[in-house]
PDB file of C-alpha atoms in Angstrom:
ATOM      1  CA  MET A 538     103.409  57.512 118.464  1.00  0.00           C
ATOM      2  CA  GLN A 539     102.072  54.008 119.059  1.00  0.00           C
ATOM      3  CA  LEU A 540      98.265  54.060 119.186  1.00  0.00           C
ATOM      4  CA  HIS A 541      95.865  51.321 120.306  1.00  0.00           C
ATOM      5  CA  GLY A 542      92.195  51.176 121.243  1.00  0.00           C
ATOM      6  CA  ILE A 543      90.778  49.270 124.227  1.00  0.00           C
ATOM      7  CA  VAL A 544      87.110  48.267 124.423  1.00  0.00           C
ATOM      8  CA  GLY A 545      84.992  45.964 126.584  1.00  0.00           C
ATOM      9  CA  ASP A 546      84.249  45.193 130.236  1.00  0.00           C
ATOM     10  CA  ASP A 547      86.213  47.054 132.943  1.00  0.00           C
ATOM     11  CA  VAL A 548      87.983  48.847 130.141  1.00  0.00           C
ATOM     12  CA  ASP A 549      89.205  51.673 132.378  1.00  0.00           C
ATOM     13  CA  GLY A 550      90.931  49.305 134.772  1.00  0.00           C
ATOM     14  CA  VAL A 551      92.738  47.474 131.992  1.00  0.00           C
ATOM     15  CA  ALA A 552      93.666  50.750 130.291  1.00  0.00           C
ATOM     16  CA  ASP A 553      95.152  52.161 133.505  1.00  0.00           C
ATOM     17  CA  ARG A 554      97.210  49.020 134.122  1.00  0.00           C
ATOM     18  CA  LEU A 555      98.475  48.990 130.536  1.00  0.00           C
ATOM     19  CA  ALA A 556      99.276  52.719 130.727  1.00  0.00           C
ATOM     20  CA  ASP A 557     101.330  52.111 133.877  1.00  0.00           C
ATOM     21  CA  ARG A 558     103.304  49.450 132.028  1.00  0.00           C
ATOM     22  CA  LEU A 559     103.840  51.654 128.956  1.00  0.00           C
ATOM     23  CA  ASP A 560     104.850  54.562 131.198  1.00  0.00           C
ATOM     24  CA  GLU A 561     108.065  52.662 131.877  1.00  0.00           C
ATOM     25  CA  ARG A 562     108.902  53.034 128.164  1.00  0.00           C
ATOM     26  CA  GLY A 563     107.805  56.568 127.348  1.00  0.00           C
ATOM     27  CA  ARG A 564     105.148  59.255 127.711  1.00  0.00           C
ATOM     28  CA  VAL A 565     101.581  57.942 127.564  1.00  0.00           C
ATOM     29  CA  GLY A 566      98.334  59.727 126.687  1.00  0.00           C
ATOM     30  CA  ILE A 567      94.842  58.329 127.304  1.00  0.00           C
ATOM     31  CA  VAL A 568      91.674  59.421 125.487  1.00  0.00           C
ATOM     32  CA  ARG A 569      88.412  58.203 127.048  1.00  0.00           C
ATOM     33  CA  ALA A 570      84.867  58.222 125.691  1.00  0.00           C
ATOM     34  CA  GLY A 571      82.346  60.352 127.578  1.00  0.00           C
ATOM     35  CA  ASP A 572      79.979  58.698 130.045  1.00  0.00           C
ATOM     36  CA  PRO A 573      76.338  57.984 129.059  1.00  0.00           C
ATOM     37  CA  ASP A 574      75.189  61.311 130.535  1.00  0.00           C
ATOM     38  CA  THR A 575      77.631  63.260 128.334  1.00  0.00           C
ATOM     39  CA  PRO A 576      77.757  61.290 125.063  1.00  0.00           C
ATOM     40  CA  ASN A 577      79.299  64.162 123.116  1.00  0.00           C
ATOM     41  CA  ARG A 578      82.102  64.742 125.592  1.00  0.00           C
ATOM     42  CA  THR A 579      85.598  63.299 125.282  1.00  0.00           C
ATOM     43  CA  THR A 580      87.806  62.975 128.345  1.00  0.00           C
ATOM     44  CA  TYR A 581      91.553  62.935 127.876  1.00  0.00           C
ATOM     45  CA  THR A 582      94.437  62.297 130.234  1.00  0.00           C
ATOM     46  CA  VAL A 583      98.031  63.076 129.291  1.00  0.00           C
ATOM     47  CA  GLY A 584     101.346  62.613 131.019  1.00  0.00           C
ATOM     48  CA  ASP A 585     102.301  64.258 134.289  1.00  0.00           C
ATOM     49  CA  GLY A 586      98.825  63.891 135.786  1.00  0.00           C
ATOM     50  CA  TRP A 587      97.056  66.457 133.586  1.00  0.00           C
ATOM     51  CA  THR A 588      93.405  65.744 132.698  1.00  0.00           C
ATOM     52  CA  GLY A 589      90.764  67.548 130.688  1.00  0.00           C
ATOM     53  CA  ALA A 590      87.380  67.134 129.014  1.00  0.00           C
ATOM     54  CA  GLY A 591      85.440  68.895 126.323  1.00  0.00           C
ATOM     55  CA  GLY A 592      82.762  68.450 123.709  1.00  0.00           C
ATOM     56  CA  ASP A 593      84.278  71.038 121.386  1.00  0.00           C
ATOM     57  CA  ARG A 594      87.320  68.904 120.549  1.00  0.00           C
ATOM     58  CA  SER A 595      87.161  65.760 118.466  1.00  0.00           C
ATOM     59  CA  VAL A 596      89.147  62.599 119.116  1.00  0.00           C
ATOM     60  CA  ASP A 597      91.228  63.436 116.043  1.00  0.00           C
ATOM     61  CA  ASP A 598      92.055  66.852 117.534  1.00  0.00           C
ATOM     62  CA  VAL A 599      93.266  65.310 120.776  1.00  0.00           C
ATOM     63  CA  LEU A 600      95.279  62.583 119.039  1.00  0.00           C
ATOM     64  CA  ASP A 601      96.889  65.186 116.800  1.00  0.00           C
ATOM     65  CA  ASP A 602      98.083  67.038 119.906  1.00  0.00           C
ATOM     66  CA  LEU A 603      99.297  63.876 121.644  1.00  0.00           C
ATOM     67  CA  ALA A 604     101.238  62.686 118.596  1.00  0.00           C
ATOM     68  CA  ARG A 605     103.513  65.716 118.759  1.00  0.00           C
ATOM     69  CA  ASP A 606     105.203  64.771 122.030  1.00  0.00           C
ATOM     70  CA  HIS A 607     103.902  61.393 123.240  1.00  0.00           C
ATOM     71  CA  ASP A 608     105.289  57.931 122.632  1.00  0.00           C
ATOM     72  CA  TYR A 609     102.019  56.076 123.235  1.00  0.00           C
ATOM     73  CA  ALA A 610      98.269  56.755 123.234  1.00  0.00           C
ATOM     74  CA  LEU A 611      95.364  54.579 124.347  1.00  0.00           C
ATOM     75  CA  LEU A 612      91.909  55.237 122.895  1.00  0.00           C
ATOM     76  CA  VAL A 613      89.525  53.883 125.538  1.00  0.00           C
ATOM     77  CA  GLY A 614      85.899  53.017 124.782  1.00  0.00           C
ATOM     78  CA  PHE A 615      85.714  53.835 121.057  1.00  0.00           C
ATOM     79  CA  PRO A 616      84.717  50.497 119.419  1.00  0.00           C
ATOM     80  CA  ASP A 617      84.160  52.059 115.993  1.00  0.00           C
ATOM     81  CA  ALA A 618      87.563  53.742 115.803  1.00  0.00           C
ATOM     82  CA  ARG A 619      89.677  52.455 112.905  1.00  0.00           C
ATOM     83  CA  VAL A 620      92.683  51.633 115.061  1.00  0.00           C
ATOM     84  CA  PRO A 621      94.046  48.293 116.319  1.00  0.00           C
ATOM     85  CA  GLN A 622      91.825  47.268 119.221  1.00  0.00           C
ATOM     86  CA  ILE A 623      92.486  45.268 122.385  1.00  0.00           C
ATOM     87  CA  ALA A 624      89.222  43.534 123.292  1.00  0.00           C
ATOM     88  CA  VAL A 625      88.548  43.038 127.001  1.00  0.00           C
ATOM     89  CA  GLY A 626      86.363  40.067 127.917  1.00  0.00           C
ATOM     90  CA  ASP A 627      83.621  39.287 125.393  1.00  0.00           C
ATOM     91  CA  ALA A 628      83.706  42.690 123.695  1.00  0.00           C
ATOM     92  CA  ALA A 629      82.265  42.472 120.187  1.00  0.00           C
ATOM     93  CA  VAL A 630      85.234  43.591 118.092  1.00  0.00           C
ATOM     94  CA  GLU A 631      85.924  42.439 114.561  1.00  0.00           C
ATOM     95  CA  ASP A 632      89.435  40.959 114.299  1.00  0.00           C
ATOM     96  CA  PRO A 633      90.949  42.465 117.490  1.00  0.00           C
ATOM     97  CA  ALA A 634      94.714  42.754 117.748  1.00  0.00           C
ATOM     98  CA  LEU A 635      94.469  40.966 121.103  1.00  0.00           C
ATOM     99  CA  ARG A 636      91.757  39.690 123.473  1.00  0.00           C
ATOM    100  CA  VAL A 637      92.454  39.810 127.219  1.00  0.00           C
ATOM    101  CA  ASP A 638      90.685  38.928 130.461  1.00  0.00           C
ATOM    102  CA  ALA A 639      89.441  41.862 132.539  1.00  0.00           C
ATOM    103  CA  GLU A 640      90.777  40.572 135.865  1.00  0.00           C
ATOM    104  CA  ASN A 641      94.039  39.095 134.631  1.00  0.00           C
ATOM    105  CA  PRO A 642      94.973  40.825 131.381  1.00  0.00           C
ATOM    106  CA  GLU A 643      98.107  39.626 129.659  1.00  0.00           C
ATOM    107  CA  LEU A 644      99.943  42.926 129.963  1.00  0.00           C
ATOM    108  CA  ASP A 645     103.152  41.664 128.366  1.00  0.00           C
ATOM    109  CA  ALA A 646     101.178  40.563 125.297  1.00  0.00           C
ATOM    110  CA  ALA A 647      99.307  43.875 125.271  1.00  0.00           C
ATOM    111  CA  VAL A 648     102.565  45.845 125.332  1.00  0.00           C
ATOM    112  CA  GLU A 649     103.873  43.711 122.463  1.00  0.00           C
ATOM    113  CA  ALA A 650     100.703  44.401 120.445  1.00  0.00           C
ATOM    114  CA  VAL A 651     101.023  48.152 120.993  1.00  0.00           C
ATOM    115  CA  GLU A 652     104.699  48.151 120.007  1.00  0.00           C
ATOM    116  CA  ALA A 653     104.057  46.035 116.887  1.00  0.00           C
ATOM    117  CA  ALA A 654     101.355  48.317 115.447  1.00  0.00           C
ATOM    118  CA  ASP A 655     102.088  50.832 112.694  1.00  0.00           C
ATOM    119  CA  SER A 656     102.963  54.177 114.221  1.00  0.00           C
ATOM    120  CA  PHE A 657     100.341  56.915 114.283  1.00  0.00           C
ATOM    121  CA  GLU A 658     101.676  60.073 112.688  1.00  0.00           C
ATOM    122  CA  THR A 659     100.257  63.394 111.601  1.00  0.00           C
ATOM    123  CA  LEU A 660     101.872  66.219 109.688  1.00  0.00           C
ATOM    124  CA  ALA A 661     102.185  68.133 112.972  1.00  0.00           C
ATOM    125  CA  SER A 662     103.905  65.215 114.723  1.00  0.00           C
ATOM    126  CA  LEU A 663     106.453  64.814 111.921  1.00  0.00           C
ATOM    127  CA  VAL A 664     107.222  68.541 111.848  1.00  0.00           C
ATOM    128  CA  ALA A 665     107.592  68.548 115.643  1.00  0.00           C
ATOM    129  CA  GLU A 666     110.048  65.662 115.355  1.00  0.00           C
ATOM    130  CA  LEU A 667     112.089  67.538 112.736  1.00  0.00           C
ATOM    131  CA  LYS A 668     112.243  70.591 115.007  1.00  0.00           C
ATOM    132  CA  ARG A 669     113.761  68.373 117.713  1.00  0.00           C
ATOM    133  CA  SER A 670     116.440  67.110 115.308  1.00  0.00           C
ATOM    134  CA  PRO A 671     120.051  67.518 116.489  1.00  0.00           C
ATOM    135  CA  ARG A 672     120.659  69.352 113.203  1.00  0.00           C
ATOM    136  CA  ALA A 673     117.746  71.780 113.550  1.00  0.00           C
ATOM    137  CA  ASP A 674     120.071  74.702 114.383  1.00  0.00           C
ATOM    138  CA  TYR A 675     121.394  74.528 110.810  1.00  0.00           C
ATOM    139  CA  SER A 676     117.918  74.659 109.269  1.00  0.00           C
ATOM    140  CA  GLY A 677     116.275  77.627 107.602  1.00  0.00           C
ATOM    141  CA  ALA A 678     113.358  75.735 106.086  1.00  0.00           C
ATOM    142  CA  ILE A 679     110.862  72.944 106.632  1.00  0.00           C
ATOM    143  CA  ALA A 680     108.852  71.911 103.576  1.00  0.00           C
ATOM    144  CA  THR A 681     106.015  69.397 103.607  1.00  0.00           C
ATOM    145  CA  PHE A 682     103.643  67.485 101.360  1.00  0.00           C
ATOM    146  CA  THR A 683     100.289  65.986 102.378  1.00  0.00           C
ATOM    147  CA  GLY A 684      98.407  63.554 100.144  1.00  0.00           C
ATOM    148  CA  ARG A 685      94.632  63.265 100.670  1.00  0.00           C
ATOM    149  CA  VAL A 686      91.787  61.033  99.503  1.00  0.00           C
ATOM    150  CA  ARG A 687      90.330  62.864  96.508  1.00  0.00           C
ATOM    151  CA  ALA A 688      86.562  62.410  96.287  1.00  0.00           C
ATOM    152  CA  LEU A 689      86.176  63.530  92.647  1.00  0.00           C
ATOM    153  CA  GLU A 690      88.400  63.786  89.581  1.00  0.00           C
ATOM    154  CA  ASP A 691      85.859  66.015  87.803  1.00  0.00           C
ATOM    155  CA  GLU A 692      82.159  66.879  87.902  1.00  0.00           C
ATOM    156  CA  ASP A 693      81.150  63.702  86.033  1.00  0.00           C
ATOM    157  CA  ASP A 694      83.298  61.357  88.095  1.00  0.00           C
ATOM    158  CA  GLU A 695      81.867  58.796  90.528  1.00  0.00           C
ATOM    159  CA  TRP A 696      82.242  59.898  94.151  1.00  0.00           C
ATOM    160  CA  THR A 697      85.098  58.095  95.913  1.00  0.00           C
ATOM    161  CA  GLU A 698      83.939  57.209  99.424  1.00  0.00           C
ATOM    162  CA  SER A 699      87.206  55.773 100.743  1.00  0.00           C
ATOM    163  CA  LEU A 700      90.554  54.193  99.940  1.00  0.00           C
ATOM    164  CA  THR A 701      92.013  51.177 101.737  1.00  0.00           C
ATOM    165  CA  PHE A 702      95.793  50.777 101.722  1.00  0.00           C
ATOM    166  CA  GLU A 703      97.877  47.659 102.298  1.00  0.00           C
ATOM    167  CA  LYS A 704     101.639  47.223 102.096  1.00  0.00           C
ATOM    168  CA  TYR A 705     104.274  44.525 102.320  1.00  0.00           C
ATOM    169  CA  ASP A 706     105.564  45.619 105.713  1.00  0.00           C
ATOM    170  CA  ALA A 707     109.193  44.445 105.620  1.00  0.00           C
ATOM    171  CA  VAL A 708     109.821  45.498 102.012  1.00  0.00           C
ATOM    172  CA  ALA A 709     107.957  48.789 102.423  1.00  0.00           C
ATOM    173  CA  ALA A 710     109.957  49.671 105.543  1.00  0.00           C
ATOM    174  CA  GLU A 711     113.258  48.813 103.865  1.00  0.00           C
ATOM    175  CA  ARG A 712     112.552  50.850 100.737  1.00  0.00           C
ATOM    176  CA  THR A 713     111.172  53.802 102.686  1.00  0.00           C
ATOM    177  CA  ALA A 714     114.304  53.830 104.846  1.00  0.00           C
ATOM    178  CA  ALA A 715     116.496  53.737 101.724  1.00  0.00           C
ATOM    179  CA  ILE A 716     114.667  56.704 100.189  1.00  0.00           C
ATOM    180  CA  ARG A 717     115.001  58.671 103.396  1.00  0.00           C
ATOM    181  CA  GLU A 718     118.717  57.878 103.692  1.00  0.00           C
ATOM    182  CA  GLU A 719     119.415  58.932 100.094  1.00  0.00           C
ATOM    183  CA  LEU A 720     117.483  62.177 100.482  1.00  0.00           C
ATOM    184  CA  GLU A 721     119.327  63.011 103.705  1.00  0.00           C
ATOM    185  CA  ALA A 722     122.645  62.479 101.908  1.00  0.00           C
ATOM    186  CA  ARG A 723     121.955  65.475  99.646  1.00  0.00           C
ATOM    187  CA  ASP A 724     123.754  68.747 100.219  1.00  0.00           C
ATOM    188  CA  GLY A 725     121.658  71.023 102.386  1.00  0.00           C
ATOM    189  CA  VAL A 726     119.118  68.366 103.428  1.00  0.00           C
ATOM    190  CA  LEU A 727     119.349  67.784 107.181  1.00  0.00           C
ATOM    191  CA  ASP A 728     116.532  65.391 108.106  1.00  0.00           C
ATOM    192  CA  VAL A 729     113.589  63.694 106.366  1.00  0.00           C
ATOM    193  CA  ARG A 730     110.368  62.026 107.484  1.00  0.00           C
ATOM    194  CA  LEU A 731     108.130  59.858 105.267  1.00  0.00           C
ATOM    195  CA  HIS A 732     104.881  58.283 106.450  1.00  0.00           C
ATOM    196  CA  HIS A 733     102.103  56.468 104.567  1.00  0.00           C
ATOM    197  CA  ARG A 734      98.963  55.418 106.440  1.00  0.00           C
ATOM    198  CA  VAL A 735      97.412  51.965 105.947  1.00  0.00           C
ATOM    199  CA  GLY A 736      93.864  50.687 106.407  1.00  0.00           C
ATOM    200  CA  ARG A 737      90.661  52.410 105.339  1.00  0.00           C
ATOM    201  CA  ILE A 738      90.846  56.186 104.881  1.00  0.00           C
ATOM    202  CA  GLU A 739      87.735  58.235 104.169  1.00  0.00           C
ATOM    203  CA  ALA A 740      87.311  60.889 101.464  1.00  0.00           C
ATOM    204  CA  GLY A 741      89.014  64.117 102.474  1.00  0.00           C
ATOM    205  CA  ASP A 742      91.310  62.489 105.031  1.00  0.00           C
ATOM    206  CA  ASP A 743      95.110  62.496 104.885  1.00  0.00           C
ATOM    207  CA  ILE A 744      97.005  59.530 103.377  1.00  0.00           C
ATOM    208  CA  VAL A 745     100.697  60.317 103.157  1.00  0.00           C
ATOM    209  CA  PHE A 746     103.168  62.869 104.511  1.00  0.00           C
ATOM    210  CA  VAL A 747     106.644  63.968 103.470  1.00  0.00           C
ATOM    211  CA  ALA A 748     108.499  66.474 105.658  1.00  0.00           C
ATOM    212  CA  VAL A 749     112.000  67.807 105.030  1.00  0.00           C
ATOM    213  CA  LEU A 750     114.324  69.836 107.230  1.00  0.00           C
ATOM    214  CA  ALA A 751     116.871  71.726 105.130  1.00  0.00           C
ATOM    215  CA  GLY A 752     119.227  74.641 105.126  1.00  0.00           C
ATOM    216  CA  HIS A 753     117.276  76.558 102.469  1.00  0.00           C
ATOM    217  CA  ARG A 754     113.833  76.417 100.863  1.00  0.00           C
ATOM    218  CA  GLY A 755     115.018  75.264  97.438  1.00  0.00           C
ATOM    219  CA  GLU A 756     116.736  72.206  98.877  1.00  0.00           C
ATOM    220  CA  ALA A 757     113.659  71.474 101.000  1.00  0.00           C
ATOM    221  CA  PHE A 758     111.172  71.781  98.126  1.00  0.00           C
ATOM    222  CA  ASP A 759     113.255  69.587  95.801  1.00  0.00           C
ATOM    223  CA  ALA A 760     113.608  66.867  98.413  1.00  0.00           C
ATOM    224  CA  VAL A 761     109.876  66.883  99.196  1.00  0.00           C
ATOM    225  CA  GLU A 762     108.952  66.498  95.521  1.00  0.00           C
ATOM    226  CA  ASP A 763     111.456  63.704  94.945  1.00  0.00           C
ATOM    227  CA  GLY A 764     110.449  62.041  98.208  1.00  0.00           C
ATOM    228  CA  ILE A 765     106.763  61.676  97.337  1.00  0.00           C
ATOM    229  CA  ASP A 766     107.528  60.669  93.742  1.00  0.00           C
ATOM    230  CA  ARG A 767     109.925  57.934  94.869  1.00  0.00           C
ATOM    231  CA  LEU A 768     107.681  56.727  97.681  1.00  0.00           C
ATOM    232  CA  LYS A 769     104.770  56.228  95.254  1.00  0.00           C
ATOM    233  CA  ALA A 770     106.972  54.599  92.599  1.00  0.00           C
ATOM    234  CA  GLU A 771     109.231  52.383  94.712  1.00  0.00           C
ATOM    235  CA  VAL A 772     107.353  51.357  97.870  1.00  0.00           C
ATOM    236  CA  PRO A 773     104.956  48.383  97.457  1.00  0.00           C
ATOM    237  CA  ILE A 774     101.663  49.916  98.552  1.00  0.00           C
ATOM    238  CA  PHE A 775      98.336  48.803  97.101  1.00  0.00           C
ATOM    239  CA  LYS A 776      94.983  50.509  97.423  1.00  0.00           C
ATOM    240  CA  LYS A 777      91.345  49.541  97.100  1.00  0.00           C
ATOM    241  CA  GLU A 778      89.142  52.352  95.878  1.00  0.00           C
ATOM    242  CA  VAL A 779      85.492  52.304  96.939  1.00  0.00           C
ATOM    243  CA  THR A 780      83.133  54.457  94.873  1.00  0.00           C
ATOM    244  CA  VAL A 781      79.359  54.724  95.080  1.00  0.00           C
ATOM    245  CA  GLU A 782      79.164  52.177  92.246  1.00  0.00           C
ATOM    246  CA  ASP A 783      82.154  49.837  92.534  1.00  0.00           C
ATOM    247  CA  GLU A 784      85.360  48.853  94.327  1.00  0.00           C
ATOM    248  CA  PHE A 785      88.705  47.727  92.877  1.00  0.00           C
ATOM    249  CA  TRP A 786      92.394  47.222  93.812  1.00  0.00           C
ATOM    250  CA  LYS A 787      95.355  48.873  92.116  1.00  0.00           C
ATOM    251  CA  HIS A 788      98.962  49.773  92.856  1.00  0.00           C
ATOM    252  CA  GLU A 789      99.375  53.186  94.487  1.00  0.00           C
ATOM    253  CA  GLN A 790     100.287  55.888  91.952  1.00  0.00           C
TER     254      GLN A 790
END
């Protein structure tokens, strides 16, 4: 799913116009911040005219649901969200992906920005995609791996507050695709999904997913283990670790 934020003046009008344009390409979900009278309430709109609101669901909960069967999502009115942001008017956004005018937004440029962003994936969205695979009828197993930001190595370790990941996009995409293709060529392995998040990720949050659709559990488990080992060893991903005392860059391992 392609995810972008929109913040600024007349943000709802711009979001609706962009959603109409994206609707020509796939299913669109919109998540809106609550109004000033209900600051703890999130309003969400999904395809086919369905709307809902609730304070008991977080933005992450809603996005996790949308990612399973939507092509696009717009996060409207969340300036602090760590997603690519389209700034409307003079909205104070650090390094926006695009800045547009409220009355005459450059919708073609906005669509291009949304399409160019890294896809938003969760473990649930990858598993849902595997279940829709043309080869799913031959599958008796789905095995997965989720890598998280570990806060502590041991009791005496400095607390890790976050990790920030960067990658060489073209090379990373090529090598990830090669790993996936080689895993899918194995006997009994039907389909594979690999996804590594980039940007800042807080302690306890998910970093990387491997999901394998296979005929039997042994084939699935072996492919998952080899998939994460190869992704960490062969894909050029670098991380900055921020502890309570220091910060430093190193290659992902």
